[in-house]
Coordinates of C-alpha atoms and ligand atoms in Angstrom, one line a residue:
M28 CA -28.8 42.0 171.1
R29 CA -27.3 43.9 168.1
R30 CA -26.6 40.6 166.4
I31 CA -30.3 39.5 166.8
N32 CA -31.4 42.8 165.4
F33 CA -29.2 42.4 162.4
L34 CA -30.4 38.9 161.8
S35 CA -34.1 39.8 162.0
L36 CA -33.5 42.7 159.7
L37 CA -31.8 40.3 157.2
I38 CA -34.8 37.9 157.4
I39 CA -37.3 40.7 156.9
L40 CA -35.3 42.0 153.9
L41 CA -35.2 38.4 152.4
I42 CA -38.9 38.0 152.9
L43 CA -39.6 41.3 151.3
L44 CA -37.3 40.4 148.4
M45 CA -39.1 37.1 147.9
F46 CA -42.5 38.7 148.1
N47 CA -41.4 41.4 145.6
N48 CA -40.0 38.7 143.3
S49 CA -43.3 36.8 143.3
I50 CA -45.2 40.0 142.6
F51 CA -42.8 40.8 139.8
A52 CA -43.2 37.2 138.4
K53 CA -47.0 37.5 138.6
K54 CA -46.9 40.9 136.8
K55 CA -44.7 39.5 134.1
V56 CA -47.1 36.6 133.5
E57 CA -50.0 39.1 133.3
E58 CA -48.1 41.1 130.8
Q59 CA -47.5 38.0 128.7
K60 CA -51.2 37.2 128.8
E61 CA -52.1 40.7 127.6
L62 CA -49.6 40.3 124.8
A63 CA -51.2 37.0 123.8
I64 CA -54.7 38.6 123.9
S65 CA -53.6 41.5 121.7
W66 CA -52.0 39.1 119.2
I67 CA -55.2 37.2 118.9
N68 CA -57.3 40.4 118.6
N69 CA -54.9 41.6 115.9
N70 CA -55.2 38.3 114.0
N71 CA -58.9 37.6 114.4
S72 CA -59.8 38.0 110.8
F73 CA -56.9 35.8 109.7
L74 CA -58.1 33.1 112.1
I75 CA -61.7 33.4 110.9
E76 CA -60.6 33.1 107.3
I77 CA -58.8 29.8 108.1
S78 CA -61.8 28.5 110.0
N79 CA -64.0 29.3 107.0
K80 CA -61.7 27.5 104.6
I81 CA -61.7 24.4 106.7
W82 CA -65.5 24.7 107.0
K83 CA -65.7 24.7 103.2
Y84 CA -63.2 21.9 102.7
A85 CA -65.4 19.7 105.1
E86 CA -63.2 16.6 104.8
T87 CA -64.1 13.5 106.7
A88 CA -61.9 11.3 108.9
L89 CA -58.4 10.5 107.5
R90 CA -59.2 12.5 104.3
E91 CA -58.4 15.9 105.8
Y92 CA -55.7 16.6 103.2
K93 CA -56.5 20.3 102.5
S94 CA -57.4 21.1 106.1
S95 CA -54.2 19.7 107.5
Q96 CA -52.1 21.2 104.7
L97 CA -53.5 24.6 105.4
L98 CA -52.7 24.4 109.1
I99 CA -49.2 23.1 108.4
E100 CA -48.5 25.9 105.9
V101 CA -49.4 28.5 108.5
L102 CA -47.3 26.8 111.2
E103 CA -44.3 26.4 109.0
K104 CA -44.5 30.0 107.9
A105 CA -44.6 31.1 111.6
G106 CA -41.4 29.2 112.3
F107 CA -42.7 25.9 113.7
K108 CA -40.9 22.6 112.8
V109 CA -43.6 20.3 111.5
E110 CA -43.4 16.5 111.5
K111 CA -45.9 15.3 108.9
G112 CA -47.8 12.0 108.4
V113 CA -47.2 10.8 112.0
A114 CA -48.4 7.4 113.2
G115 CA -49.1 6.2 109.7
M116 CA -51.8 8.8 109.0
P117 CA -51.1 11.2 106.1
T118 CA -53.2 13.9 107.7
A119 CA -51.7 13.8 111.2
F120 CA -48.8 16.1 112.2
V121 CA -46.9 17.5 115.1
A122 CA -45.7 21.2 115.0
T123 CA -43.0 22.2 117.5
Y124 CA -41.6 25.6 118.6
G125 CA -39.0 26.2 121.4
K126 CA -36.7 24.0 123.4
G127 CA -36.7 22.0 126.6
E128 CA -39.2 21.8 129.4
P129 CA -42.0 22.4 130.1
V130 CA -43.5 20.9 126.9
I131 CA -47.0 22.1 126.5
G132 CA -49.2 20.4 123.8
I133 CA -52.4 21.8 122.3
L134 CA -54.7 19.4 120.5
A135 CA -56.3 20.3 117.1
E136 CA -59.1 18.4 115.3
Y137 CA -60.4 19.2 111.8
D138 CA -62.5 16.4 110.4
A139 CA -66.0 16.8 109.2
L140 CA -69.0 14.4 109.2
P141 CA -70.5 12.7 106.2
G142 CA -73.8 13.8 104.7
L143 CA -74.2 17.0 106.7
S144 CA -73.4 19.7 104.1
Q145 CA -75.3 22.8 105.0
K146 CA -75.4 26.5 104.1
V147 CA -75.0 29.2 106.8
S148 CA -78.8 29.4 107.1
T149 CA -81.5 29.0 109.7
K150 CA -83.2 26.2 107.7
K151 CA -81.9 22.8 106.6
E152 CA -80.4 23.6 103.2
P153 CA -77.4 21.6 101.9
L154 CA -74.6 23.5 100.3
V155 CA -73.7 20.4 98.2
P156 CA -76.3 17.7 98.6
G157 CA -74.9 14.5 100.2
A158 CA -71.5 16.1 100.9
P159 CA -69.9 16.3 104.4
G160 CA -70.2 19.2 106.8
H161 CA -68.7 20.4 110.0
G162 CA -71.5 19.1 112.3
C163 CA -69.1 19.0 115.3
G164 CA -67.5 22.4 114.7
H165 CA -64.0 20.9 114.2
N166 CA -63.2 23.8 111.8
L167 CA -63.4 26.0 114.8
F168 CA -61.6 23.5 117.0
G169 CA -58.6 23.2 114.7
T170 CA -58.3 27.0 114.1
A171 CA -58.6 28.0 117.8
S172 CA -55.8 25.5 118.6
L173 CA -53.7 26.9 115.8
G174 CA -54.3 30.5 117.0
A175 CA -53.4 29.6 120.5
V176 CA -50.0 28.1 119.7
L177 CA -49.2 31.0 117.4
A178 CA -50.0 33.5 120.1
V179 CA -48.0 31.6 122.7
K180 CA -45.0 31.4 120.3
F181 CA -45.2 35.2 119.8
V182 CA -45.1 35.6 123.6
M183 CA -42.3 33.1 124.1
E184 CA -40.2 34.9 121.5
K185 CA -40.8 38.4 123.0
Y186 CA -40.1 37.2 126.6
N187 CA -37.4 34.7 125.8
L188 CA -39.5 32.1 127.6
P189 CA -37.9 28.7 128.0
G190 CA -39.9 25.6 127.1
T191 CA -41.7 24.1 124.1
I192 CA -45.1 24.6 122.6
K193 CA -46.6 21.9 120.3
L194 CA -49.6 21.7 118.2
F195 CA -50.9 18.2 117.6
G196 CA -52.7 17.8 114.3
C197 CA -55.1 15.0 115.2
P198 CA -57.2 13.6 112.4
A199 CA -60.3 11.4 112.5
E200 CA -61.8 12.3 115.9
E201 CA -65.2 11.4 114.6
T202 CA -64.2 7.8 114.2
V203 CA -62.2 7.9 117.5
V204 CA -59.1 6.9 115.6
G205 CA -56.6 9.7 115.3
K206 CA -55.3 10.2 118.9
T207 CA -55.7 6.5 119.8
F208 CA -53.2 5.5 117.1
M209 CA -51.0 8.5 117.8
A210 CA -50.9 7.6 121.5
R211 CA -50.0 4.0 120.6
E212 CA -47.0 5.3 118.7
G213 CA -45.9 7.4 121.7
I214 CA -46.6 10.7 119.9
F215 CA -47.9 12.3 123.2
D216 CA -45.1 11.0 125.4
N217 CA -42.8 13.5 127.2
L218 CA -45.5 16.2 127.4
S219 CA -45.7 18.3 130.6
A220 CA -49.4 19.0 130.0
A221 CA -52.0 19.0 127.2
I222 CA -54.8 21.5 126.5
A223 CA -57.9 21.0 124.4
W224 CA -61.3 22.4 123.8
H225 CA -64.5 21.6 122.0
P226 CA -67.3 23.8 120.6
S227 CA -70.5 23.4 122.5
T228 CA -73.8 25.2 123.4
T229 CA -72.4 26.3 126.8
T230 CA -69.2 27.8 128.1
K231 CA -67.3 26.0 130.8
V232 CA -64.1 24.3 131.9
N233 CA -64.9 20.6 131.2
T234 CA -64.1 18.5 134.2
G235 CA -66.3 15.7 133.2
S236 CA -65.3 12.3 131.8
S237 CA -66.5 10.2 128.8
L238 CA -67.2 6.6 128.1
A239 CA -64.6 4.0 127.2
M240 CA -65.4 2.1 124.0
N241 CA -64.6 -0.8 121.7
N242 CA -65.6 -0.3 118.1
F243 CA -65.7 -3.4 115.8
K244 CA -67.5 -5.0 112.9
V245 CA -68.5 -8.7 112.6
F246 CA -68.7 -10.4 109.2
F247 CA -70.6 -13.7 108.8
Y248 CA -70.0 -16.0 105.9
G249 CA -72.6 -18.7 105.0
H250 CA -73.8 -20.5 101.8
T251 CA -76.2 -19.0 99.3
A252 CA -79.2 -21.0 98.0
H253 CA -82.6 -20.3 96.4
A254 CA -84.7 -19.4 99.4
A255 CA -87.7 -21.4 98.2
S256 CA -86.4 -24.2 96.0
D257 CA -83.4 -25.5 98.1
P258 CA -83.2 -23.5 101.4
W259 CA -81.8 -26.6 103.1
N260 CA -78.6 -26.1 101.1
G261 CA -78.3 -22.6 102.4
R262 CA -76.6 -21.3 105.5
S263 CA -77.8 -17.7 106.2
A264 CA -75.2 -15.2 107.3
L265 CA -78.1 -12.9 108.1
D266 CA -79.4 -15.5 110.6
A267 CA -76.1 -15.3 112.3
V268 CA -76.2 -11.5 112.6
E269 CA -79.8 -11.7 113.9
L270 CA -78.9 -14.4 116.5
M271 CA -75.9 -12.4 117.6
N272 CA -78.0 -9.4 118.1
I273 CA -80.6 -11.4 120.1
G274 CA -77.8 -12.8 122.2
V275 CA -76.5 -9.3 122.9
N276 CA -80.0 -8.0 123.6
F277 CA -80.4 -10.7 126.2
L278 CA -77.0 -9.9 127.6
R279 CA -78.2 -6.3 128.4
E280 CA -80.1 -7.6 131.5
H281 CA -76.8 -8.8 133.0
I282 CA -74.5 -5.8 132.5
R283 CA -74.1 -2.6 134.5
P284 CA -76.6 0.1 133.8
T285 CA -73.7 2.4 132.8
A286 CA -73.0 0.2 129.8
R287 CA -74.1 1.2 126.3
I288 CA -74.2 -1.2 123.4
H289 CA -75.4 -0.2 119.9
Y290 CA -75.3 -1.7 116.5
V291 CA -76.3 -1.3 112.9
I292 CA -76.6 -4.0 110.2
L293 CA -74.5 -2.8 107.3
N294 CA -75.3 -5.7 105.1
G295 CA -78.1 -8.2 105.5
G296 CA -78.4 -9.6 102.0
K297 CA -79.9 -8.2 98.8
A298 CA -83.2 -10.0 98.2
P299 CA -85.5 -12.1 100.3
N300 CA -85.5 -15.0 97.8
V301 CA -81.7 -15.4 98.1
V302 CA -80.2 -17.0 101.2
P303 CA -77.5 -14.4 102.1
D304 CA -74.0 -15.8 102.2
F305 CA -72.7 -12.6 103.6
A306 CA -73.9 -10.3 106.4
E307 CA -72.2 -7.5 108.3
V308 CA -73.0 -5.8 111.6
W309 CA -71.2 -2.9 113.3
Y310 CA -71.0 -2.6 117.1
Y311 CA -70.0 -0.1 119.8
V312 CA -69.6 -1.4 123.3
R313 CA -69.2 1.4 125.9
D314 CA -69.0 1.7 129.7
V315 CA -67.3 4.0 132.2
N316 CA -63.9 2.2 132.2
R317 CA -61.8 -0.1 130.2
K318 CA -62.3 -3.0 132.6
N319 CA -66.1 -3.0 132.2
V320 CA -65.8 -2.7 128.4
E321 CA -63.3 -5.5 128.2
E322 CA -65.6 -7.8 130.3
I323 CA -68.6 -7.1 128.1
Y324 CA -66.5 -7.5 124.9
K325 CA -65.4 -11.0 126.1
R326 CA -69.0 -12.0 126.5
V327 CA -70.0 -10.6 123.1
L328 CA -67.2 -12.7 121.6
N329 CA -68.8 -15.8 123.0
I330 CA -72.2 -14.7 121.6
I331 CA -70.6 -14.3 118.1
K332 CA -69.1 -17.8 118.4
G333 CA -72.6 -19.1 119.5
A334 CA -74.3 -17.4 116.6
S335 CA -71.8 -18.9 114.2
L336 CA -72.3 -22.4 115.6
M337 CA -76.1 -22.2 115.6
T338 CA -76.1 -21.2 111.9
D339 CA -73.2 -23.2 110.6
T340 CA -71.5 -20.0 109.3
K341 CA -68.0 -18.7 109.6
Y342 CA -67.1 -15.2 111.0
K343 CA -64.4 -12.6 111.0
I344 CA -64.1 -9.7 113.4
E345 CA -62.7 -6.4 112.2
F346 CA -61.5 -4.5 115.3
I347 CA -61.6 -0.8 114.3
T348 CA -60.6 1.2 117.4
A349 CA -61.0 1.6 121.1
V350 CA -60.6 4.3 123.7
H351 CA -60.4 4.9 127.5
S352 CA -62.6 7.3 129.4
V353 CA -61.3 10.8 129.9
L354 CA -59.2 11.4 133.0
P355 CA -59.7 15.1 133.9
N356 CA -57.0 17.1 135.7
I357 CA -58.7 19.2 138.3
T358 CA -55.5 21.2 139.3
G359 CA -55.0 22.3 135.7
S360 CA -58.7 22.9 135.2
K361 CA -58.8 25.4 138.0
V362 CA -56.1 27.4 136.3
M363 CA -58.0 27.2 133.0
Q364 CA -61.2 28.4 134.9
K365 CA -59.4 31.6 136.0
N366 CA -58.4 32.3 132.5
L367 CA -61.9 31.7 131.3
E368 CA -63.2 34.1 133.9
K369 CA -60.6 36.7 132.8
I370 CA -61.7 36.4 129.1
G371 CA -65.4 36.0 129.7
A372 CA -68.1 34.1 127.8
P373 CA -68.9 35.1 124.2
K374 CA -71.2 38.1 123.9
F375 CA -73.6 37.8 121.1
T376 CA -75.4 40.6 119.1
P377 CA -79.3 40.7 118.7
L378 CA -78.8 39.6 115.1
E379 CA -76.8 36.6 116.2
I380 CA -79.4 35.7 118.8
D381 CA -82.1 36.0 116.1
F382 CA -80.2 33.7 113.9
A383 CA -79.8 31.2 116.7
K384 CA -83.6 31.4 117.4
G385 CA -84.3 30.7 113.7
I386 CA -82.2 27.5 113.9
Q387 CA -84.0 26.5 117.1
E388 CA -87.4 27.1 115.5
S389 CA -86.4 24.9 112.5
C390 CA -85.2 22.2 114.9
N391 CA -88.5 22.3 116.9
K392 CA -86.6 23.4 120.0
E393 CA -87.4 26.1 122.5
T394 CA -86.2 29.5 121.1
K395 CA -83.8 30.1 124.0
G396 CA -81.2 31.8 121.9
L397 CA -77.5 31.6 122.9
N398 CA -75.8 30.9 126.2
Q399 CA -73.8 34.0 127.2
K400 CA -72.5 33.1 130.6
I401 CA -69.8 30.9 132.1
E402 CA -71.0 27.8 133.9
P403 CA -69.8 27.7 137.5
F404 CA -66.7 25.5 138.1
K405 CA -67.6 22.1 139.4
V406 CA -65.9 18.8 139.7
T407 CA -68.2 16.2 138.3
I408 CA -68.1 12.5 137.6
D409 CA -70.2 13.1 134.6
Q410 CA -69.8 10.4 132.1
R411 CA -72.9 11.1 130.0
G412 CA -72.6 11.4 126.3
G413 CA -70.1 9.7 124.0
S414 CA -66.5 8.7 123.7
T415 CA -63.5 10.8 122.6
D416 CA -60.0 10.0 121.7
V417 CA -58.8 13.0 123.9
A418 CA -59.2 10.3 126.6
E419 CA -56.0 8.7 125.3
V420 CA -54.0 11.9 125.8
S421 CA -55.5 12.4 129.2
R422 CA -54.2 9.0 130.3
I423 CA -50.6 9.9 129.2
T424 CA -50.3 13.5 130.5
P425 CA -52.3 15.9 132.7
T426 CA -55.0 17.2 130.3
V427 CA -57.4 20.2 130.6
Q428 CA -60.4 20.8 128.4
L429 CA -62.7 23.7 127.7
N430 CA -66.1 24.1 126.1
V431 CA -67.2 27.4 124.5
A432 CA -70.7 28.2 123.2
C433 CA -70.5 28.2 119.4
A434 CA -74.1 27.0 118.7
P435 CA -77.7 27.7 119.8
L436 CA -78.9 26.0 123.1
G437 CA -80.6 22.7 122.7
V438 CA -79.9 22.0 119.0
P439 CA -79.0 18.5 118.1
W440 CA -75.2 18.0 117.9
H441 CA -73.7 16.4 114.8
S442 CA -76.5 18.0 112.7
W443 CA -77.0 20.7 110.0
A444 CA -77.7 23.2 112.8
V445 CA -74.1 22.9 114.1
V446 CA -72.7 23.1 110.6
A447 CA -74.7 26.4 110.1
S448 CA -73.4 27.9 113.4
S449 CA -69.8 26.8 112.8
G450 CA -69.7 28.8 109.6
H451 CA -71.4 31.8 111.2
T452 CA -70.1 34.6 113.4
I453 CA -71.6 32.8 116.4
G454 CA -69.1 30.0 115.9
H455 CA -66.3 32.5 115.2
K456 CA -66.9 34.3 118.5
G457 CA -66.8 31.2 120.5
M458 CA -63.6 30.1 118.6
L459 CA -61.8 33.3 119.5
I460 CA -62.7 33.0 123.2
A461 CA -61.3 29.4 123.1
T462 CA -58.1 30.6 121.4
K463 CA -57.5 33.1 124.2
V464 CA -58.3 30.8 127.1
M465 CA -56.0 28.1 125.7
A466 CA -53.2 30.5 125.0
L467 CA -53.4 32.0 128.5
T468 CA -53.5 28.6 130.1
A469 CA -50.4 27.5 128.1
I470 CA -48.7 30.7 129.4
D471 CA -49.5 29.8 133.0
F472 CA -48.1 26.3 132.4
L473 CA -45.0 27.6 130.8
N474 CA -44.3 30.0 133.7
D475 CA -45.0 27.7 136.6
N476 CA -43.0 24.5 137.1
K477 CA -44.6 24.1 140.6
L478 CA -48.0 24.0 139.0
I479 CA -46.9 21.3 136.5
E480 CA -45.6 19.3 139.5
K481 CA -48.9 19.6 141.2
M482 CA -50.8 18.5 138.1
W483 CA -48.5 15.5 137.8
K484 CA -49.0 14.7 141.5
E485 CA -52.8 14.5 140.9
F486 CA -52.3 12.5 137.7
K487 CA -50.0 9.9 139.4
E488 CA -52.5 9.6 142.3
K489 CA -55.4 8.9 139.9
T490 CA -53.5 6.5 137.6
K491 CA -51.9 4.9 140.6
G492 CA -48.6 5.2 138.8
E493 CA -49.7 2.7 136.1
K494 CA -48.1 3.2 132.7
Y495 CA -50.4 4.0 129.7
K496 CA -51.5 0.9 127.9
S497 CA -53.1 1.2 124.5
P498 CA -56.7 -0.1 124.4
L499 CA -56.0 -1.4 120.8
P500 CA -55.5 -5.2 120.4
E501 CA -51.8 -5.9 119.8
G502 CA -50.6 -5.5 116.2
L503 CA -53.9 -3.9 115.0
K504 CA -53.3 -2.1 111.7
L505 CA -54.9 1.2 111.0
A506 CA -57.4 1.0 108.1
L507 CA -56.9 4.0 105.9
P508 CA -59.8 5.0 103.6
K509 CA -59.3 4.5 99.8
K510 CA -58.5 7.9 98.2
Ligands
ZN624 ZN1 -66.2 16.8 118.0

């Protein structure tokens, strides 16, 4: 009897101790999170300054020299080891702090879009006519990711936290190139988890997917001739482009409704009285998964061959890039949701709402102002919209993504309206929320190996244990722009 009593007492004591330990551990994580938040609050003007500099640099894909240099300088000064020019891209980098597992990666983007230069104004007014602008808010994207790793490093140092935090400097998102080529080189291998965000018009943890895509150009080569005096000696490269497009447009009836095919003719000759000996067409083929895209692509290749035979022209295909669809990690997303709820959606002032309404008026949109609430968490199979190279990372390691309102509701994305908001306090507010939510999520990941295991379990179930395979054709060389 006494022995039983002693045993039960011991068990109760052990349970109490374990319970106490878990409360203590939770409290410690909460303290770490508060420290990260206060670091971000104390450094908000520093981060806004960086964001504004990148906004002004407005460098397009693979030309982000000043933007990447600025981020690298700050990271090196903070004690990160930075590997520069990774995967053959001068503006790609990996910054690392800490040692051992878990290894948490945060993704940064910083490329602008051509022709979108815009003042911080409610009307379309270029800052430098014809110059690029941040129409996707990547100045905010890159800066929030930078702020998040700096805050996490500060916490890791103070609490002697084991593990590694990495910032991936990913150029050329707009051409869906950066992460795809980095992924092929194994840059994202050995990560425990990855975190990303994107400016938006709403605030939510993004559990949706995206479309897989092949991006390629076709060049046709014919023979020139006078279009009136000896057209029988000509072989029109433009005819080949047109016949290819007709073939593809007929193909549309026999592909899944989820597919999207779009093209532009980049060169169709210079004058009607000259049979064009050169023509160029640029294609995107998209669908919900790689398998569908590859099936359609194969059929498009036959159409190209057919067009060339019909017109007696030669052709060359320049494959540019390709991506998977995003594989969301719901286990990790739920943790991110808790952190988003803790931080809250951005709160905007009446002046900011007026600014947003001004933009909406200029865009002929309803003057609904700004979204100030968090969207309810829901698991979707939403694959609307475009393609992103975050997909490649999400197929290598469990990846979570956040959206934060940084622009007025309903305005066209990739437009002057987003450039204006990304340089305004509206964008800055959203950016600082993203900085905090990403830092807090990284702190959760660093503190909880069981959570990482659960995220990997989901990942392995979804990928069925298949190893990542680059969607790029073997041996494809990255085309760098001329300086
Ligand atoms: Zn973007």
